[in-house]
Short mmCIF file of C-alpha atoms in Angstrom, two decimals:
data_model
loop_
_atom_site.label_atom_id
_atom_site.label_comp_id
_atom_site.label_asym_id
_atom_site.label_seq_id
_atom_site.Cartn_x
_atom_site.Cartn_y
_atom_site.Cartn_z
CA UNK W 1 -1.59 -48.36 65.94
CA UNK W 2 -2.22 -51.43 68.06
CA UNK W 3 -4.82 -53.34 66.09
CA UNK W 4 -6.51 -53.24 62.72
CA UNK W 5 -10.29 -53.70 62.90
CA UNK W 6 -12.77 -54.85 60.31
CA UNK W 7 -13.97 -51.26 60.05
CA UNK W 8 -10.42 -50.13 59.28
CA UNK W 9 -10.23 -52.72 56.53
CA UNK W 10 -13.62 -51.73 55.17
CA UNK W 11 -12.53 -48.09 54.98
CA UNK W 12 -9.20 -48.93 53.35
CA UNK W 13 -10.89 -51.17 50.77
CA UNK W 14 -13.31 -48.40 49.82
CA UNK W 15 -10.55 -45.79 49.64
CA UNK W 16 -8.37 -48.00 47.50
CA UNK W 17 -10.79 -49.69 45.20
CA UNK W 18 -14.25 -48.25 45.66
CA UNK W 19 -17.35 -49.93 46.91
CA UNK W 20 -19.61 -52.45 45.29
CA UNK W 21 -22.96 -50.96 44.43
CA UNK W 22 -25.06 -53.58 46.18
CA UNK W 23 -23.80 -52.54 49.64
CA UNK W 24 -22.37 -56.01 50.24
CA UNK W 25 -19.53 -54.48 52.22
CA UNK W 26 -21.79 -53.25 55.00
CA UNK W 27 -22.78 -56.61 56.48
CA UNK W 28 -20.71 -59.25 58.22
CA UNK W 29 -17.92 -59.71 55.74
CA UNK W 30 -15.20 -61.29 57.87
CA UNK W 31 -15.37 -64.65 56.15
CA UNK W 32 -16.59 -63.65 52.74
CA UNK W 33 -14.40 -64.23 49.77
CA UNK W 34 -12.87 -61.04 48.33
CA UNK W 35 -13.92 -62.15 44.85
CA UNK W 36 -17.54 -62.35 45.94
CA UNK W 37 -17.21 -58.87 47.44
CA UNK W 38 -16.06 -57.61 44.05
CA UNK W 39 -12.34 -57.13 44.77
CA UNK W 40 -9.75 -58.54 42.42
CA UNK W 41 -6.02 -59.06 42.91
CA UNK W 42 -5.20 -55.47 41.92
CA UNK W 43 -7.65 -54.12 44.48
CA UNK W 44 -5.93 -56.24 47.13
CA UNK W 45 -2.46 -55.09 46.07
CA UNK W 46 -3.60 -51.51 46.40
CA UNK W 47 -5.11 -52.30 49.78
CA UNK W 48 -1.90 -53.98 50.96
CA UNK W 49 0.11 -50.90 49.97
CA UNK W 50 -2.23 -48.71 51.98
CA UNK W 51 -2.01 -51.05 54.98
CA UNK W 52 1.77 -50.76 54.85
CA UNK W 53 1.56 -46.97 54.77
CA UNK W 54 -0.99 -46.79 57.56
CA UNK W 55 -0.16 -49.70 59.88
CA UNK W 56 3.50 -50.29 59.02
CA UNK W 57 2.91 -53.95 58.16
CA UNK W 58 4.48 -55.25 54.96
CA UNK W 59 2.49 -57.86 53.06
CA UNK W 60 4.64 -59.51 50.40
CA UNK W 61 3.02 -59.71 46.94
CA UNK W 62 3.03 -63.52 46.96
CA UNK W 63 1.12 -63.49 50.28
CA UNK W 64 -1.48 -61.05 48.94
CA UNK W 65 -2.51 -63.53 46.26
CA UNK W 66 -3.22 -66.12 48.98
CA UNK W 67 -5.43 -63.93 51.16
CA UNK W 68 -9.02 -64.92 50.48
CA UNK W 69 -11.06 -63.18 53.18
CA UNK W 70 -11.01 -60.07 55.38
CA UNK W 71 -10.34 -62.30 58.42
CA UNK W 72 -7.16 -63.64 56.84
CA UNK W 73 -5.94 -60.08 56.19
CA UNK W 74 -6.76 -58.95 59.73
CA UNK W 75 -5.09 -62.00 61.26
CA UNK W 76 -1.95 -61.43 59.26
CA UNK W 77 -1.80 -57.72 60.06
CA UNK W 78 -2.66 -58.08 63.74
CA UNK W 79 -0.22 -60.99 64.23
CA UNK W 80 2.50 -58.79 62.79
CA UNK W 81 1.46 -55.88 65.00
CA UNK W 82 1.55 -58.13 68.06
CA UNK W 83 5.16 -59.16 67.38
CA UNK W 84 7.61 -57.32 69.58
CA UNK W 85 9.45 -54.96 67.24
CA UNK S 1 -22.71 -56.69 -2.82
CA UNK S 2 -20.77 -55.85 0.31
CA UNK S 3 -22.53 -55.61 3.64
CA UNK S 4 -23.20 -52.08 4.84
CA UNK S 5 -22.22 -50.75 8.25
CA UNK S 6 -24.70 -48.58 10.12
CA UNK S 7 -24.46 -46.25 13.09
CA UNK S 8 -27.25 -47.21 15.47
CA UNK S 9 -26.24 -45.48 18.69
CA UNK S 10 -24.27 -42.40 19.76
CA UNK S 11 -22.94 -41.29 23.16
CA UNK S 12 -21.24 -37.90 23.24
CA UNK S 13 -19.69 -35.52 25.78
CA UNK S 14 -18.41 -32.17 24.58
CA UNK S 15 -17.44 -28.94 26.35
CA UNK S 16 -20.53 -27.16 25.02
CA UNK S 17 -22.93 -30.03 25.63
CA UNK S 18 -22.94 -33.21 27.70
CA UNK S 19 -25.12 -35.64 25.77
CA UNK S 20 -25.75 -35.87 22.03
CA UNK S 21 -28.82 -33.65 21.80
CA UNK S 22 -27.44 -31.02 24.17
CA UNK S 23 -24.27 -30.85 22.10
CA UNK S 24 -26.25 -30.55 18.88
CA UNK S 25 -28.42 -27.78 20.31
CA UNK S 26 -25.28 -25.86 21.34
CA UNK S 27 -23.67 -26.44 17.94
CA UNK S 28 -26.71 -25.06 16.12
CA UNK S 29 -27.15 -22.15 18.51
CA UNK S 30 -23.46 -21.30 18.33
CA UNK S 31 -22.92 -21.76 22.08
CA UNK S 32 -19.27 -22.15 22.97
CA UNK S 33 -17.74 -24.46 25.54
CA UNK S 34 -14.47 -22.53 25.53
CA UNK S 35 -13.44 -20.56 28.60
CA UNK S 36 -10.59 -20.01 31.03
CA UNK S 37 -9.22 -23.32 32.27
CA UNK S 38 -10.25 -23.67 35.92
CA UNK S 39 -8.80 -27.07 36.92
CA UNK S 40 -5.74 -25.28 38.29
CA UNK S 41 -4.36 -21.76 38.39
CA UNK S 42 -3.42 -20.90 34.80
CA UNK S 43 -2.60 -17.24 35.46
CA UNK S 44 1.12 -17.94 35.06
CA UNK S 45 0.77 -19.86 31.81
CA UNK S 46 1.02 -18.40 28.30
CA UNK S 47 -2.11 -20.31 27.19
CA UNK S 48 -5.25 -20.09 29.34
CA UNK S 49 -8.31 -21.07 27.32
CA UNK S 50 -9.68 -24.59 27.01
CA UNK S 51 -12.86 -26.45 26.14
CA UNK S 52 -13.74 -27.91 29.55
CA UNK S 53 -16.57 -30.25 30.43
CA UNK S 54 -17.86 -28.72 33.64
CA UNK S 55 -21.27 -30.20 34.36
CA UNK S 56 -20.22 -33.81 34.76
CA UNK S 57 -20.29 -35.81 37.98
CA UNK S 58 -18.52 -39.11 37.36
CA UNK S 59 -19.82 -40.65 40.59
CA UNK S 60 -23.36 -40.02 39.40
CA UNK S 61 -22.76 -42.12 36.29
CA UNK S 62 -20.25 -44.82 37.21
CA UNK S 63 -19.94 -47.41 39.97
CA UNK S 64 -17.70 -46.43 42.87
CA UNK S 65 -15.55 -49.47 42.07
CA UNK S 66 -14.39 -47.84 38.81
CA UNK S 67 -13.52 -44.41 40.19
CA UNK S 68 -10.16 -45.17 41.91
CA UNK S 69 -8.89 -46.85 38.74
CA UNK S 70 -9.89 -44.37 36.03
CA UNK S 71 -8.53 -41.15 34.58
CA UNK S 72 -10.95 -38.36 33.66
CA UNK S 73 -10.69 -39.40 30.00
CA UNK S 74 -11.68 -43.00 30.77
CA UNK S 75 -14.66 -41.85 32.82
CA UNK S 76 -15.86 -39.83 29.83
CA UNK S 77 -15.28 -42.82 27.57
CA UNK S 78 -17.17 -45.22 29.84
CA UNK S 79 -20.14 -42.88 30.11
CA UNK S 80 -20.15 -42.21 26.36
CA UNK S 81 -20.16 -45.97 25.75
CA UNK S 82 -23.02 -46.46 28.23
CA UNK S 83 -25.03 -43.79 26.44
CA UNK S 84 -24.23 -45.13 22.97
CA UNK S 85 -25.37 -48.64 23.92
CA UNK S 86 -28.49 -47.28 25.63
CA UNK S 87 -29.21 -45.16 22.56
CA UNK S 88 -28.88 -48.22 20.33
CA UNK S 89 -31.28 -50.09 22.65
CA UNK S 90 -29.38 -53.31 22.30
CA UNK S 91 -31.11 -55.76 24.53
CA UNK S 92 -29.35 -58.30 26.70
CA UNK S 93 -28.72 -61.37 24.59
CA UNK S 94 -29.15 -59.66 21.20
CA UNK S 95 -25.54 -60.63 20.51
CA UNK S 96 -23.20 -63.20 22.00
CA UNK S 97 -20.25 -61.68 23.86
CA UNK S 98 -17.79 -62.66 21.13
CA UNK S 99 -19.98 -60.96 18.51
CA UNK S 100 -19.34 -57.54 20.06
CA UNK S 101 -16.06 -55.64 19.81
CA UNK S 102 -14.58 -52.34 20.94
CA UNK S 103 -12.27 -50.12 18.90
CA UNK S 104 -11.26 -46.81 20.47
CA UNK S 105 -8.72 -44.13 19.84
CA UNK S 106 -6.90 -42.06 22.39
CA UNK S 107 -4.18 -39.48 21.88
CA UNK S 108 -3.10 -38.38 25.35
CA UNK S 109 -3.48 -41.32 27.72
CA UNK S 110 -4.45 -40.78 31.35
CA UNK S 111 -2.58 -37.55 32.02
CA UNK S 112 -4.36 -36.31 35.12
CA UNK S 113 -4.24 -39.70 36.86
CA UNK S 114 -0.58 -40.14 36.02
CA UNK S 115 0.28 -36.62 37.09
CA UNK S 116 -1.17 -37.38 40.53
CA UNK S 117 0.65 -40.71 40.84
CA UNK S 118 3.96 -39.24 39.69
CA UNK S 119 3.62 -36.57 42.32
CA UNK S 120 3.18 -39.33 44.93
CA UNK S 121 6.16 -41.19 43.51
CA UNK S 122 8.42 -38.18 43.95
CA UNK S 123 7.07 -37.00 47.28
CA UNK S 124 6.15 -40.25 49.09
CA UNK S 125 8.04 -42.98 47.28
CA UNK S 126 7.14 -45.88 44.97
CA UNK S 127 5.04 -47.73 47.59
CA UNK S 128 2.47 -44.96 47.45
CA UNK S 129 1.83 -45.17 43.70
CA UNK S 130 -1.54 -46.67 42.85
CA UNK S 131 -1.42 -50.13 41.30
CA UNK S 132 -4.06 -48.83 38.88
CA UNK S 133 -1.43 -46.58 37.33
CA UNK S 134 -0.33 -49.77 35.57
CA UNK S 135 -3.21 -49.37 33.11
CA UNK S 136 -4.94 -46.06 33.88
CA UNK S 137 -2.34 -44.13 31.84
CA UNK S 138 -2.54 -46.38 28.82
CA UNK S 139 -3.96 -45.49 25.38
CA UNK S 140 -5.77 -48.82 25.18
CA UNK S 141 -7.43 -48.50 28.58
CA UNK S 142 -10.72 -47.16 27.23
CA UNK S 143 -11.12 -50.16 24.95
CA UNK S 144 -10.35 -52.46 27.87
CA UNK S 145 -12.63 -50.80 30.40
CA UNK S 146 -15.57 -50.60 27.97
CA UNK S 147 -15.01 -54.24 27.02
CA UNK S 148 -15.00 -55.36 30.67
CA UNK S 149 -17.97 -53.22 31.68
CA UNK S 150 -20.26 -54.46 28.92
CA UNK S 151 -18.69 -57.88 28.33
CA UNK S 152 -17.84 -57.13 24.73
CA UNK S 153 -15.34 -59.89 24.03
CA UNK S 154 -15.09 -59.76 20.24
CA UNK S 155 -12.17 -58.40 18.22
CA UNK S 156 -11.02 -55.20 19.90
CA UNK S 157 -8.19 -52.75 19.50
CA UNK S 158 -6.91 -49.24 20.14
CA UNK S 159 -5.47 -46.71 17.68
CA UNK S 160 -3.30 -43.67 18.30
CA UNK S 161 -2.92 -40.97 15.65
CA UNK S 162 -3.41 -37.67 17.48
CA UNK S 163 -6.50 -35.88 16.14
CA UNK S 164 -6.85 -38.26 13.17
CA UNK S 165 -7.10 -41.34 15.40
CA UNK S 166 -10.80 -41.08 16.15
CA UNK S 167 -11.64 -41.49 12.47
CA UNK S 168 -9.14 -44.34 12.21
CA UNK S 169 -11.00 -46.09 15.04
CA UNK S 170 -14.29 -45.73 13.16
CA UNK S 171 -12.64 -46.97 9.99
CA UNK S 172 -11.18 -49.98 11.74
CA UNK S 173 -14.45 -50.70 13.53
CA UNK S 174 -16.19 -50.72 10.16
CA UNK S 175 -13.55 -53.13 8.89
CA UNK S 176 -14.11 -55.27 11.99
CA UNK S 177 -17.85 -55.42 11.25
CA UNK S 178 -17.18 -56.28 7.60
CA UNK S 179 -14.93 -59.11 8.78
CA UNK S 180 -17.84 -60.63 10.62
CA UNK S 181 -18.27 -59.06 14.06
CA UNK S 182 -21.83 -57.74 13.87
CA UNK S 183 -21.57 -55.03 16.52
CA UNK S 184 -18.63 -52.80 17.48
CA UNK S 185 -18.52 -49.89 19.93
CA UNK S 186 -16.10 -47.31 18.56
CA UNK S 187 -14.88 -43.74 18.82
CA UNK S 188 -12.45 -41.67 20.79
CA UNK S 189 -12.21 -39.57 23.92
CA UNK S 190 -9.39 -37.46 25.31
CA UNK S 191 -8.72 -35.20 28.28
CA UNK S 192 -5.42 -33.72 29.42
CA UNK S 193 -6.23 -30.58 31.37
CA UNK S 194 -4.00 -31.09 34.42
CA UNK S 195 -0.83 -28.96 34.69
CA UNK S 196 1.39 -31.64 33.17
CA UNK S 197 -1.03 -32.38 30.32
CA UNK S 198 -1.42 -28.66 29.77
CA UNK S 199 2.31 -28.07 29.40
CA UNK S 200 2.54 -31.04 27.04
CA UNK S 201 -0.20 -29.51 24.90
CA UNK S 202 1.42 -26.06 24.94
CA UNK S 203 4.63 -27.63 23.64
CA UNK S 204 2.93 -28.35 20.30
CA UNK S 205 3.32 -24.66 19.47
CA UNK S 206 -0.12 -24.67 17.89
CA UNK S 207 -2.25 -23.43 20.79
CA UNK S 208 -3.97 -20.07 20.61
CA UNK S 209 -2.54 -17.46 22.99
CA UNK S 210 -5.71 -15.36 22.65
CA UNK S 211 -7.74 -14.55 25.77
CA UNK S 212 -11.18 -13.84 24.28
CA UNK S 213 -13.05 -17.17 24.23
CA UNK S 214 -15.01 -16.07 21.17
CA UNK S 215 -11.94 -15.04 19.15
CA UNK S 216 -9.36 -17.59 20.27
CA UNK S 217 -10.05 -20.45 17.87
CA UNK S 218 -11.09 -19.12 14.47
CA UNK S 219 -10.52 -21.86 11.90
CA UNK S 220 -10.14 -20.55 8.32
CA UNK S 221 -10.37 -16.94 9.53
CA UNK S 222 -7.86 -14.34 8.36
CA UNK S 223 -7.25 -13.79 12.09
CA UNK S 224 -6.69 -17.48 12.91
CA UNK S 225 -4.00 -17.76 15.59
CA UNK S 226 -3.93 -21.40 16.62
CA UNK S 227 -6.40 -23.71 18.30
CA UNK S 228 -7.93 -24.14 21.72
CA UNK S 229 -7.66 -27.68 23.11
CA UNK S 230 -10.69 -29.34 24.62
CA UNK S 231 -11.77 -32.56 26.29
CA UNK S 232 -14.45 -35.11 25.52
CA UNK S 233 -15.44 -37.10 22.48
CA UNK S 234 -17.96 -39.61 21.26
CA UNK S 235 -18.55 -43.33 21.06
CA UNK S 236 -20.73 -44.86 18.40
CA UNK S 237 -22.39 -48.22 18.01
CA UNK S 238 -21.67 -49.68 14.58
CA UNK S 239 -23.68 -52.62 13.35
CA UNK S 240 -23.83 -54.60 10.18
CA UNK S 241 -26.95 -53.69 8.25
CA UNK S 242 -28.06 -57.29 8.61
CA UNK S 243 -27.73 -57.27 12.39
CA UNK S 244 -29.50 -53.93 12.69
CA UNK S 245 -32.31 -55.22 10.50
CA UNK S 246 -32.72 -58.54 12.25
CA UNK S 247 -33.00 -56.98 15.71
CA UNK S 248 -35.20 -54.21 14.24
CA UNK S 249 -32.88 -51.44 15.45
CA UNK S 250 -34.98 -48.46 16.44
CA UNK S 251 -33.01 -45.84 14.61
CA UNK S 252 -30.25 -45.86 12.08
CA UNK S 253 -28.35 -42.57 11.99
CA UNK S 254 -26.63 -43.43 8.75
CA UNK S 255 -24.00 -45.53 7.09
CA UNK S 256 -20.24 -45.38 7.50
CA UNK S 257 -19.81 -45.56 3.74
CA UNK S 258 -16.14 -44.87 3.20
CA UNK S 259 -12.85 -44.51 5.04
CA UNK S 260 -9.25 -43.84 4.14
CA UNK S 261 -6.08 -42.73 5.83
CA UNK S 262 -2.81 -41.36 4.46
CA UNK S 263 0.49 -40.14 5.82
CA UNK S 264 2.19 -36.88 4.91
CA UNK S 265 5.54 -36.88 3.12
CA UNK S 266 8.52 -35.78 5.22
CA UNK S 267 9.14 -32.07 5.76
CA UNK S 268 10.86 -30.50 2.77
CA UNK S 269 9.47 -33.04 0.30
CA UNK S 270 8.09 -31.71 -2.97
CA UNK S 271 5.10 -34.05 -2.68
CA UNK S 272 1.83 -32.49 -1.46
CA UNK S 273 0.36 -33.22 2.00
CA UNK S 274 -1.80 -36.35 2.18
CA UNK S 275 -5.14 -34.86 3.23
CA UNK S 276 -6.62 -34.53 -0.26
CA UNK S 277 -5.58 -38.08 -1.11
CA UNK S 278 -7.28 -39.35 2.07
CA UNK S 279 -10.48 -37.55 1.04
CA UNK S 280 -10.29 -38.93 -2.52
CA UNK S 281 -9.69 -42.46 -1.30
CA UNK S 282 -12.57 -42.26 1.20
CA UNK S 283 -14.90 -41.05 -1.57
CA UNK S 284 -13.72 -43.88 -3.82
CA UNK S 285 -14.27 -46.34 -0.96
CA UNK S 286 -17.84 -45.04 -0.64
CA UNK S 287 -18.35 -45.13 -4.41
CA UNK S 288 -19.27 -41.45 -4.44
CA UNK S 289 -18.20 -38.60 -6.72
CA UNK S 290 -17.24 -35.25 -5.15
CA UNK S 291 -20.46 -33.70 -6.47
CA UNK S 292 -22.46 -36.17 -4.35
CA UNK S 293 -21.03 -34.82 -1.05
CA UNK S 294 -23.34 -32.27 0.57
CA UNK S 295 -21.07 -30.99 3.33
CA UNK S 296 -17.49 -31.28 4.55
CA UNK S 297 -16.74 -31.29 8.29
CA UNK S 298 -13.21 -29.92 8.17
CA UNK S 299 -10.25 -30.72 10.36
CA UNK S 300 -10.12 -26.94 10.89
CA UNK S 301 -6.74 -26.58 12.55
CA UNK S 302 -6.91 -22.86 13.25
CA UNK S 303 -3.20 -22.65 12.44
CA UNK S 304 -3.03 -20.45 9.37
CA UNK S 305 -0.78 -22.48 7.11
CA UNK S 306 -2.67 -25.66 7.98
CA UNK S 307 -6.00 -23.96 7.29
CA UNK S 308 -4.64 -22.83 3.94
CA UNK S 309 -3.48 -26.36 3.10
CA UNK S 310 -6.83 -27.86 4.03
CA UNK S 311 -8.75 -25.21 2.08
CA UNK S 312 -6.57 -26.01 -0.94
CA UNK S 313 -7.30 -29.73 -0.56
CA UNK S 314 -11.05 -29.13 -0.33
CA UNK S 315 -11.33 -26.55 -3.12
CA UNK S 316 -9.00 -28.62 -5.27
CA UNK S 317 -11.11 -31.73 -4.90
CA UNK S 318 -14.59 -30.21 -5.03
CA UNK S 319 -13.95 -26.99 -6.97
CA UNK S 320 -13.83 -23.49 -5.45
CA UNK S 321 -16.80 -22.86 -3.16
CA UNK S 322 -18.58 -25.91 -4.58
CA UNK S 323 -19.44 -27.62 -1.27
CA UNK S 324 -20.45 -26.21 2.13
CA UNK S 325 -17.65 -26.61 4.69
CA UNK S 326 -18.13 -26.40 8.43
CA UNK S 327 -16.13 -26.52 11.67
CA UNK S 328 -18.41 -26.83 14.70
CA UNK S 329 -15.29 -27.77 16.68
CA UNK S 330 -14.59 -24.05 16.87
CA UNK S 331 -17.08 -24.15 19.78
CA UNK S 332 -15.54 -27.14 21.61
CA UNK S 333 -11.85 -26.79 20.93
CA UNK S 334 -9.92 -29.60 19.32
CA UNK S 335 -10.71 -32.84 21.14
CA UNK S 336 -7.87 -34.92 19.69
CA UNK S 337 -9.16 -38.50 19.30
CA UNK S 338 -12.62 -37.23 20.26
CA UNK S 339 -12.73 -34.64 17.47
CA UNK S 340 -13.38 -36.93 14.52
CA UNK S 341 -16.12 -39.00 16.19
CA UNK S 342 -17.89 -35.83 17.42
CA UNK S 343 -17.81 -34.50 13.85
CA UNK S 344 -19.14 -37.79 12.51
CA UNK S 345 -21.99 -37.52 15.03
CA UNK S 346 -22.57 -33.94 13.83
CA UNK S 347 -22.59 -35.06 10.19
CA UNK S 348 -25.15 -37.77 10.99
CA UNK S 349 -27.37 -35.23 12.75
CA UNK S 350 -26.99 -32.90 9.75
CA UNK S 351 -28.41 -35.75 7.68
CA UNK S 352 -31.20 -36.31 10.22
CA UNK S 353 -32.21 -32.67 10.64
CA UNK S 354 -31.32 -31.18 7.25
CA UNK S 355 -29.14 -28.46 8.72
CA UNK S 356 -25.43 -27.67 8.82
CA UNK S 357 -24.06 -26.19 12.07
CA UNK S 358 -21.93 -23.02 11.82
CA UNK S 359 -18.21 -22.60 12.50
CA UNK S 360 -18.00 -20.68 15.77
CA UNK S 361 -16.65 -17.16 15.65
CA UNK S 362 -15.03 -17.32 12.24
CA UNK S 363 -16.24 -14.41 10.07
CA UNK S 364 -13.54 -13.40 7.62
CA UNK S 365 -12.46 -16.26 5.35
CA UNK S 366 -9.77 -15.18 2.85
CA UNK S 367 -11.19 -15.33 -0.69
CA UNK S 368 -8.09 -17.18 -1.89
CA UNK S 369 -9.11 -20.17 0.29
CA UNK S 370 -11.93 -20.88 -2.17
CA UNK S 371 -14.20 -22.51 0.42
CA UNK S 372 -17.84 -21.88 1.28
CA UNK S 373 -17.57 -21.93 5.08
CA UNK S 374 -20.88 -22.11 6.95
CA UNK S 375 -20.57 -19.35 9.53
CA UNK S 376 -22.69 -17.10 11.72
CA UNK S 377 -25.84 -19.24 11.62
CA UNK S 378 -26.84 -22.81 10.83
CA UNK S 379 -27.63 -23.44 7.19
CA UNK S 380 -30.71 -25.45 6.26
CA UNK S 381 -29.61 -27.93 3.63
CA UNK S 382 -30.66 -31.38 2.53
CA UNK S 383 -27.72 -33.61 3.51
CA UNK S 384 -27.48 -37.14 2.15
CA UNK S 385 -23.71 -37.66 2.26
CA UNK S 386 -21.00 -35.94 4.26
CA UNK S 387 -17.22 -36.04 4.34
CA UNK S 388 -15.43 -35.73 7.69
CA UNK S 389 -11.73 -34.86 7.74
CA UNK S 390 -9.17 -35.04 10.52
CA UNK S 391 -5.45 -34.42 10.67
CA UNK S 392 -3.15 -35.53 13.45
CA UNK S 393 0.11 -33.82 14.28
CA UNK S 394 3.13 -35.61 12.81
CA UNK S 395 1.48 -36.36 9.48
CA UNK S 396 -1.75 -38.31 10.01
CA UNK S 397 -4.70 -37.67 7.64
CA UNK S 398 -7.98 -39.52 7.85
CA UNK S 399 -11.35 -39.20 6.14
CA UNK S 400 -14.75 -40.78 6.70
CA UNK S 401 -17.78 -40.62 4.43
CA UNK S 402 -21.19 -41.00 6.06
CA UNK S 403 -24.33 -41.50 4.02
CA UNK S 404 -28.06 -41.40 4.69
CA UNK S 405 -29.80 -44.75 4.86
CA UNK S 406 -33.04 -44.82 2.91
CA UNK S 407 -36.02 -45.67 5.09
CA UNK S 408 -36.76 -49.35 4.78
CA UNK S 409 -40.17 -50.58 3.81
CA UNK S 410 -42.12 -51.91 6.77
CA UNK S 411 -41.19 -55.53 7.50
CA UNK S 412 -43.72 -57.98 6.08
CA UNK S 413 -46.53 -58.74 8.53
CA UNK S 414 -44.65 -59.23 11.78
CA UNK S 415 -47.30 -58.82 14.42
CA UNK S 416 -45.57 -57.25 17.41
CA UNK S 417 -48.64 -56.37 19.44
CA UNK S 418 -49.22 -58.92 22.17
CA UNK S 419 -52.31 -60.99 21.64
CA UNK S 420 -54.39 -61.25 24.80
CA UNK S 421 -57.50 -62.92 23.45
#
């Protein structure tokens, strides 16, 4: 897996924590706050666990609490993926 | 004079009827919800019959956001609460958030959810276990989820007492209203029909090994051979009479007039079991004499010695054959925390419709039991007060008295029709 895309994240979020009913996840969500998208800290912990399983990137619990937007998650994951292993 | 506590809304899901009126229709028509458990292959198990709720699509009733974090039992509870509040027609802003509480009972926790997560734990490791396991398993989760969903922030709690717990929740909700919280959503729901939950239930030693759905759970019958477990339950909206009056509540099913709970003495004690005392204390709490009770909704264990003990408690308190007794749960299976609230709903509808539902397939009640069991067909009967009994394994006994609320005189000259002159 070379890169995690916004569509990957969208799918993982829905699998882990369901979708908000107003369809707010379908638009341009890169810079929207997770809280405004309807995802709380537990939803993000669940998402982080799934990202680890799927993309092999560990996100420490204390980092999860700091991630505010989808872009921040993607940057973190893709930076880690770009590191030579 | 003490404030009264009314039931103004009911949401119910039972194996023989999803929704209050569908359940009631099935109860009166004697339609059973018991059949072979189909959630997994039960052919290798000694017990195969259950009361399953089949026609229920959680995604059709609940937001997608709630599905990954809820066990089957919590989904039932959330939907029952939605329906109870809709039935009560409580409008936005009728109460402040801290004026509304939630008191639920649960006996099994989130078995199916936990079973799935444990399987992941063992096969894929701890990182694969859902974070939602942290609360989805928990007995108090239904209270929490209902509270969050409807922003009911008043005094709330959860009670666990096996099958007796649902009545304890109603009793405590009534107490909560009497202490000053005008509206409380209360009741109980259970479901544990996954393989792990099933084995846990079988371990009670009280389940019926019979394979004929119509003869498996025969409370008070000479052929009684245990009970069939079911899933589902009911949530009720309780309101202080004052609150119901001031918002002109559309219908009042009745009053929760009395409640009591007792605990059995230890095995081998010479003291009698506590069920009769619970019934007596609930009657005293309601200020009613035994002769004023029109029907008893029995705990109806289906285990012979427990049936005999309950029959003795009822005939001892009321006199032999002196009060109609019924057990509509013979058509749903025992619903654990859901059983008592479903029976309270049934008792309130008996008051409304002047009819007592029958007791499933039971036909042959031993004469020595000294009870007048309503069986075969519903019995038309004016019902003003009813006693509901429930016993939980390990010694719990609870009793609720419900009473008809006399129709109030029309409120003095409140003109509700909009003036458009």
